[in-house]
């Protein structure tokens, strides 16, 4: 069968087109995509072609849709599901410990056609059914929320002091919401130069530091590199990934504190071992998620309005090529979701 | 009993029954029929409503809320009266200033509650057709004010979303006789461009016959709790407050407002999202050749038959308001909703335009300054 799809070819031009997909066999489901979220990694692929194993590619690994066919009958037709983005090899030493530690991990969209398409065929084990009544446009946040939940789970305990989040894109915002969900009352500060993102942070209860001059909040004086002066943070989350953001995060964290790195930055930064030792700083990385996807679905289904403000843009299939192409120079405020089919 | 029935029927003869916007057949996000706030209230509001400190065994205490509202409006508490939704203010004004033998001036079509309150009082309605662009014809309204007691002036207007220019409002106030009250309903003020928001402090200082009407149902997202307020000269406020039931705004609503007032960023963000989605919808309508009133409110009213849109929208769980309910047959009023819902709606519009023989009217799009 053929499906409407966004196609990315080797020339890195994103176009509206269609592609063949195999009909599902027992053990697989055909999902009619309702919404597919745009991830920062999609933008990286669009700009670089990195990680793609087939051409033309159809990206999109944050997917919510409806089961259209299920030959094995494992899931009733019409059920709203979210799709697991991970494709671990299942055979390496990393996989023996946890899927997120796979040495050969690939992702939906990069090694096989993803969710920027009307239809998608995936193993039935790669979908999580949503409770009745779940809005697909909320459920599409399940994958990035799982990433945020997994990142926060990398912390050993509640931070003993305030947290600072560098960068308030979708991942920074989800990490913020997860921090305060898990530890109510935890003071979360946000450093974000984009006015609308900073306003979103304020609206969701964060304190904005070293951000733009907003009309609607108290902004503390910063040091000019995104880190507020005069505070010690027990936790600093690097969700920005700008050049030297890890250095800034390490400087902002209190002695004995943790820097949690969730942003993908390829730039080398200096590490001074004696500083790590003498200040007892932990730098913690994280990738993907393990068993968080069903929990994320549950959270989104039970409290949709808590997460609703994070979806700030929705584009139709025909609007998507232009908007995605310009997102590098005109970033979104929050999550952009694509409705990848025409009526 | 027959006499009572006949009397009551006569009292409401000509008064249209209010028909609220229909609910969505799917998730509530699909309800684009009542100009509600798609993101809901600030998280602090929900926390306040669940607070153990919320005493429902005590009569509500308004002073702190009035003070906060007055401060937010750039005035002082003696200039503010709190009401059970802004609609209560319509009835207070009608009870005090209208009645048999008196005249109310209003646009045509009008905000329905203005007409209902006026008709129930027994007053005569003097309707002034809107301009082609959906704005009030303020010069014609000024001429209609001779001998009138009240001018109802929603701006931005419901059902068109068009706003009067501040200098035109100035001119109207200069022209209206001192014994005629001008009720400037600013329910949708927050969604208007800054240069379309009149300086009400200056207007109130010059015109003691001006009453500014506000609601917390739109940008404050408290429609279900019914809170509104009026701003006017202290003498008028005192009379309005005296004629109003003493506790018409309940304690839950007051607590919610105070919580909401503590998160101005939420309101600003919500308004910004609505303005962004409004631009996208108007752009989609324009590119499809669909006539619409350029809106300064949280809705757009377009020349589309509800019968054309309805079934396709219903299939997506979306409901809009038929213009027949609002005095605009042949039009629909589309409330601005959450981004995914608005994308779905744009998709339905685009799909309809692709269907042969199903094209909406291709007409010149109405434009005004500030569109």
PDB file of N, CA, C and O in Angstrom, chain A residues 91-125:
ATOM      1  N   UNK A  91      20.730  -7.649  21.136  1.00  0.00           N
ATOM      2  CA  UNK A  91      21.729  -8.718  21.179  1.00  0.00           C
ATOM      3  C   UNK A  91      23.043  -8.313  21.827  1.00  0.00           C
ATOM      4  O   UNK A  91      23.876  -9.162  22.118  1.00  0.00           O
ATOM      5  N   UNK A  92      23.240  -7.029  22.025  1.00  0.00           N
ATOM      6  CA  UNK A  92      24.550  -6.552  22.494  1.00  0.00           C
ATOM      7  C   UNK A  92      24.622  -6.551  24.025  1.00  0.00           C
ATOM      8  O   UNK A  92      23.599  -6.693  24.701  1.00  0.00           O
ATOM      9  N   UNK A  93      25.806  -6.373  24.579  1.00  0.00           N
ATOM     10  CA  UNK A  93      25.924  -6.335  26.042  1.00  0.00           C
ATOM     11  C   UNK A  93      25.089  -5.221  26.658  1.00  0.00           C
ATOM     12  O   UNK A  93      24.538  -5.379  27.755  1.00  0.00           O
ATOM     13  N   UNK A  94      24.988  -4.063  25.941  1.00  0.00           N
ATOM     14  CA  UNK A  94      24.166  -2.971  26.472  1.00  0.00           C
ATOM     15  C   UNK A  94      22.718  -3.399  26.596  1.00  0.00           C
ATOM     16  O   UNK A  94      22.058  -3.145  27.614  1.00  0.00           O
ATOM     17  N   UNK A  95      22.191  -4.029  25.566  1.00  0.00           N
ATOM     18  CA  UNK A  95      20.790  -4.459  25.588  1.00  0.00           C
ATOM     19  C   UNK A  95      20.527  -5.432  26.732  1.00  0.00           C
ATOM     20  O   UNK A  95      19.412  -5.494  27.265  1.00  0.00           O
ATOM     21  N   UNK A  96      21.543  -6.198  27.098  1.00  0.00           N
ATOM     22  CA  UNK A  96      21.332  -7.155  28.185  1.00  0.00           C
ATOM     23  C   UNK A  96      21.086  -6.440  29.515  1.00  0.00           C
ATOM     24  O   UNK A  96      20.562  -7.027  30.450  1.00  0.00           O
ATOM     25  N   UNK A  97      21.469  -5.183  29.575  1.00  0.00           N
ATOM     26  CA  UNK A  97      21.260  -4.408  30.815  1.00  0.00           C
ATOM     27  C   UNK A  97      20.013  -3.528  30.713  1.00  0.00           C
ATOM     28  O   UNK A  97      19.207  -3.479  31.620  1.00  0.00           O
ATOM     29  N   UNK A  98      19.877  -2.826  29.607  1.00  0.00           N
ATOM     30  CA  UNK A  98      18.702  -1.964  29.431  1.00  0.00           C
ATOM     31  C   UNK A  98      18.647  -1.542  27.970  1.00  0.00           C
ATOM     32  O   UNK A  98      19.700  -1.320  27.356  1.00  0.00           O
ATOM     33  N   UNK A  99      17.449  -1.403  27.406  1.00  0.00           N
ATOM     34  CA  UNK A  99      17.346  -1.019  25.996  1.00  0.00           C
ATOM     35  C   UNK A  99      18.072   0.296  25.696  1.00  0.00           C
ATOM     36  O   UNK A  99      18.681   0.436  24.622  1.00  0.00           O
ATOM     37  N   UNK A 100      18.020   1.243  26.621  1.00  0.00           N
ATOM     38  CA  UNK A 100      18.615   2.559  26.350  1.00  0.00           C
ATOM     39  C   UNK A 100      20.134   2.478  26.220  1.00  0.00           C
ATOM     40  O   UNK A 100      20.756   3.425  25.745  1.00  0.00           O
ATOM     41  N   UNK A 101      20.718   1.352  26.663  1.00  0.00           N
ATOM     42  CA  UNK A 101      22.178   1.231  26.635  1.00  0.00           C
ATOM     43  C   UNK A 101      22.667   0.454  25.417  1.00  0.00           C
ATOM     44  O   UNK A 101      23.854   0.113  25.329  1.00  0.00           O
ATOM     45  N   UNK A 102      21.773   0.192  24.477  1.00  0.00           N
ATOM     46  CA  UNK A 102      22.137  -0.565  23.278  1.00  0.00           C
ATOM     47  C   UNK A 102      23.315   0.084  22.557  1.00  0.00           C
ATOM     48  O   UNK A 102      23.358   1.300  22.373  1.00  0.00           O
ATOM     49  N   UNK A 103      24.256  -0.745  22.151  1.00  0.00           N
ATOM     50  CA  UNK A 103      25.427  -0.224  21.433  1.00  0.00           C
ATOM     51  C   UNK A 103      25.077   0.139  19.995  1.00  0.00           C
ATOM     52  O   UNK A 103      25.818   0.866  19.345  1.00  0.00           O
ATOM     53  N   UNK A 104      24.007  -0.431  19.514  1.00  0.00           N
ATOM     54  CA  UNK A 104      23.671  -0.265  18.088  1.00  0.00           C
ATOM     55  C   UNK A 104      22.297   0.374  17.907  1.00  0.00           C
ATOM     56  O   UNK A 104      21.620   0.128  16.917  1.00  0.00           O
ATOM     57  N   UNK A 105      21.893   1.163  18.860  1.00  0.00           N
ATOM     58  CA  UNK A 105      20.536   1.725  18.861  1.00  0.00           C
ATOM     59  C   UNK A 105      20.277   2.519  17.589  1.00  0.00           C
ATOM     60  O   UNK A 105      21.084   3.345  17.164  1.00  0.00           O
ATOM     61  N   UNK A 106      19.141   2.257  16.984  1.00  0.00           N
ATOM     62  CA  UNK A 106      18.656   3.135  15.916  1.00  0.00           C
ATOM     63  C   UNK A 106      17.256   3.574  16.313  1.00  0.00           C
ATOM     64  O   UNK A 106      16.677   3.055  17.273  1.00  0.00           O
ATOM     65  N   UNK A 107      16.749   4.535  15.571  1.00  0.00           N
ATOM     66  CA  UNK A 107      15.470   5.134  15.948  1.00  0.00           C
ATOM     67  C   UNK A 107      14.521   5.127  14.766  1.00  0.00           C
ATOM     68  O   UNK A 107      14.936   5.225  13.607  1.00  0.00           O
ATOM     69  N   UNK A 108      13.274   5.015  15.091  1.00  0.00           N
ATOM     70  CA  UNK A 108      12.229   5.082  14.081  1.00  0.00           C
ATOM     71  C   UNK A 108      12.438   6.339  13.228  1.00  0.00           C
ATOM     72  O   UNK A 108      12.724   7.415  13.754  1.00  0.00           O
ATOM     73  N   UNK A 109      12.286   6.191  11.966  1.00  0.00           N
ATOM     74  CA  UNK A 109      12.482   7.328  11.060  1.00  0.00           C
ATOM     75  C   UNK A 109      13.877   7.373  10.492  1.00  0.00           C
ATOM     76  O   UNK A 109      14.063   7.789   9.353  1.00  0.00           O
ATOM     77  N   UNK A 110      14.850   6.910  11.283  1.00  0.00           N
ATOM     78  CA  UNK A 110      16.234   6.970  10.830  1.00  0.00           C
ATOM     79  C   UNK A 110      16.679   5.642  10.193  1.00  0.00           C
ATOM     80  O   UNK A 110      17.455   5.642   9.245  1.00  0.00           O
ATOM     81  N   UNK A 111      16.186   4.536  10.740  1.00  0.00           N
ATOM     82  CA  UNK A 111      16.553   3.248  10.148  1.00  0.00           C
ATOM     83  C   UNK A 111      15.367   2.596   9.440  1.00  0.00           C
ATOM     84  O   UNK A 111      15.552   1.630   8.717  1.00  0.00           O
ATOM     85  N   UNK A 112      14.155   3.110   9.651  1.00  0.00           N
ATOM     86  CA  UNK A 112      12.976   2.629   8.926  1.00  0.00           C
ATOM     87  C   UNK A 112      11.958   3.763   8.908  1.00  0.00           C
ATOM     88  O   UNK A 112      12.024   4.671   9.732  1.00  0.00           O
ATOM     89  N   UNK A 113      11.019   3.748   7.965  1.00  0.00           N
ATOM     90  CA  UNK A 113      10.112   4.894   7.821  1.00  0.00           C
ATOM     91  C   UNK A 113       9.385   5.233   9.114  1.00  0.00           C
ATOM     92  O   UNK A 113       8.887   4.343   9.813  1.00  0.00           O
ATOM     93  N   UNK A 114       9.345   6.520   9.395  1.00  0.00           N
ATOM     94  CA  UNK A 114       8.780   7.002  10.645  1.00  0.00           C
ATOM     95  C   UNK A 114       7.409   7.625  10.481  1.00  0.00           C
ATOM     96  O   UNK A 114       6.677   7.351   9.522  1.00  0.00           O
ATOM     97  N   UNK A 115       7.094   8.498  11.405  1.00  0.00           N
ATOM     98  CA  UNK A 115       5.711   8.953  11.593  1.00  0.00           C
ATOM     99  C   UNK A 115       5.285  10.167  10.802  1.00  0.00           C
ATOM    100  O   UNK A 115       4.128  10.576  10.923  1.00  0.00           O
ATOM    101  N   UNK A 116       6.182  10.771  10.011  1.00  0.00           N
ATOM    102  CA  UNK A 116       5.714  11.875   9.175  1.00  0.00           C
ATOM    103  C   UNK A 116       5.061  11.284   7.930  1.00  0.00           C
ATOM    104  O   UNK A 116       5.473  11.527   6.788  1.00  0.00           O
ATOM    105  N   UNK A 117       4.069  10.460   8.159  1.00  0.00           N
ATOM    106  CA  UNK A 117       3.366   9.741   7.095  1.00  0.00           C
ATOM    107  C   UNK A 117       1.972   9.416   7.592  1.00  0.00           C
ATOM    108  O   UNK A 117       1.725   9.353   8.798  1.00  0.00           O
ATOM    109  N   UNK A 118       1.097   9.203   6.647  1.00  0.00           N
ATOM    110  CA  UNK A 118      -0.278   8.889   7.052  1.00  0.00           C
ATOM    111  C   UNK A 118      -0.343   7.547   7.758  1.00  0.00           C
ATOM    112  O   UNK A 118      -1.073   7.382   8.734  1.00  0.00           O
ATOM    113  N   UNK A 119       0.408   6.592   7.265  1.00  0.00           N
ATOM    114  CA  UNK A 119       0.383   5.247   7.853  1.00  0.00           C
ATOM    115  C   UNK A 119       1.788   4.790   8.214  1.00  0.00           C
ATOM    116  O   UNK A 119       2.778   5.223   7.604  1.00  0.00           O
ATOM    117  N   UNK A 120       1.824   3.872   9.148  1.00  0.00           N
ATOM    118  CA  UNK A 120       3.073   3.366   9.679  1.00  0.00           C
ATOM    119  C   UNK A 120       2.832   1.910  10.079  1.00  0.00           C
ATOM    120  O   UNK A 120       1.786   1.599  10.650  1.00  0.00           O
ATOM    121  N   UNK A 121       3.768   1.047   9.763  1.00  0.00           N
ATOM    122  CA  UNK A 121       3.659  -0.346  10.216  1.00  0.00           C
ATOM    123  C   UNK A 121       4.780  -0.598  11.218  1.00  0.00           C
ATOM    124  O   UNK A 121       5.952  -0.343  10.919  1.00  0.00           O
ATOM    125  N   UNK A 122       4.410  -1.076  12.405  1.00  0.00           N
ATOM    126  CA  UNK A 122       5.418  -1.351  13.442  1.00  0.00           C
ATOM    127  C   UNK A 122       5.032  -2.650  14.153  1.00  0.00           C
ATOM    128  O   UNK A 122       3.860  -3.072  14.100  1.00  0.00           O
ATOM    129  N   UNK A 123       5.991  -3.278  14.832  1.00  0.00           N
ATOM    130  CA  UNK A 123       5.644  -4.464  15.625  1.00  0.00           C
ATOM    131  C   UNK A 123       4.607  -4.106  16.689  1.00  0.00           C
ATOM    132  O   UNK A 123       4.626  -2.996  17.235  1.00  0.00           O
ATOM    133  N   UNK A 124       3.738  -5.040  16.962  1.00  0.00           N
ATOM    134  CA  UNK A 124       2.699  -4.771  17.959  1.00  0.00           C
ATOM    135  C   UNK A 124       3.320  -4.507  19.337  1.00  0.00           C
ATOM    136  O   UNK A 124       2.732  -3.814  20.180  1.00  0.00           O
ATOM    137  N   UNK A 125       4.501  -5.037  19.542  1.00  0.00           N
ATOM    138  CA  UNK A 125       5.185  -4.789  20.821  1.00  0.00           C
ATOM    139  C   UNK A 125       5.751  -3.371  20.902  1.00  0.00           C
ATOM    140  O   UNK A 125       6.241  -2.960  21.950  1.00  0.00           O
TER     141      UNK A 125
END
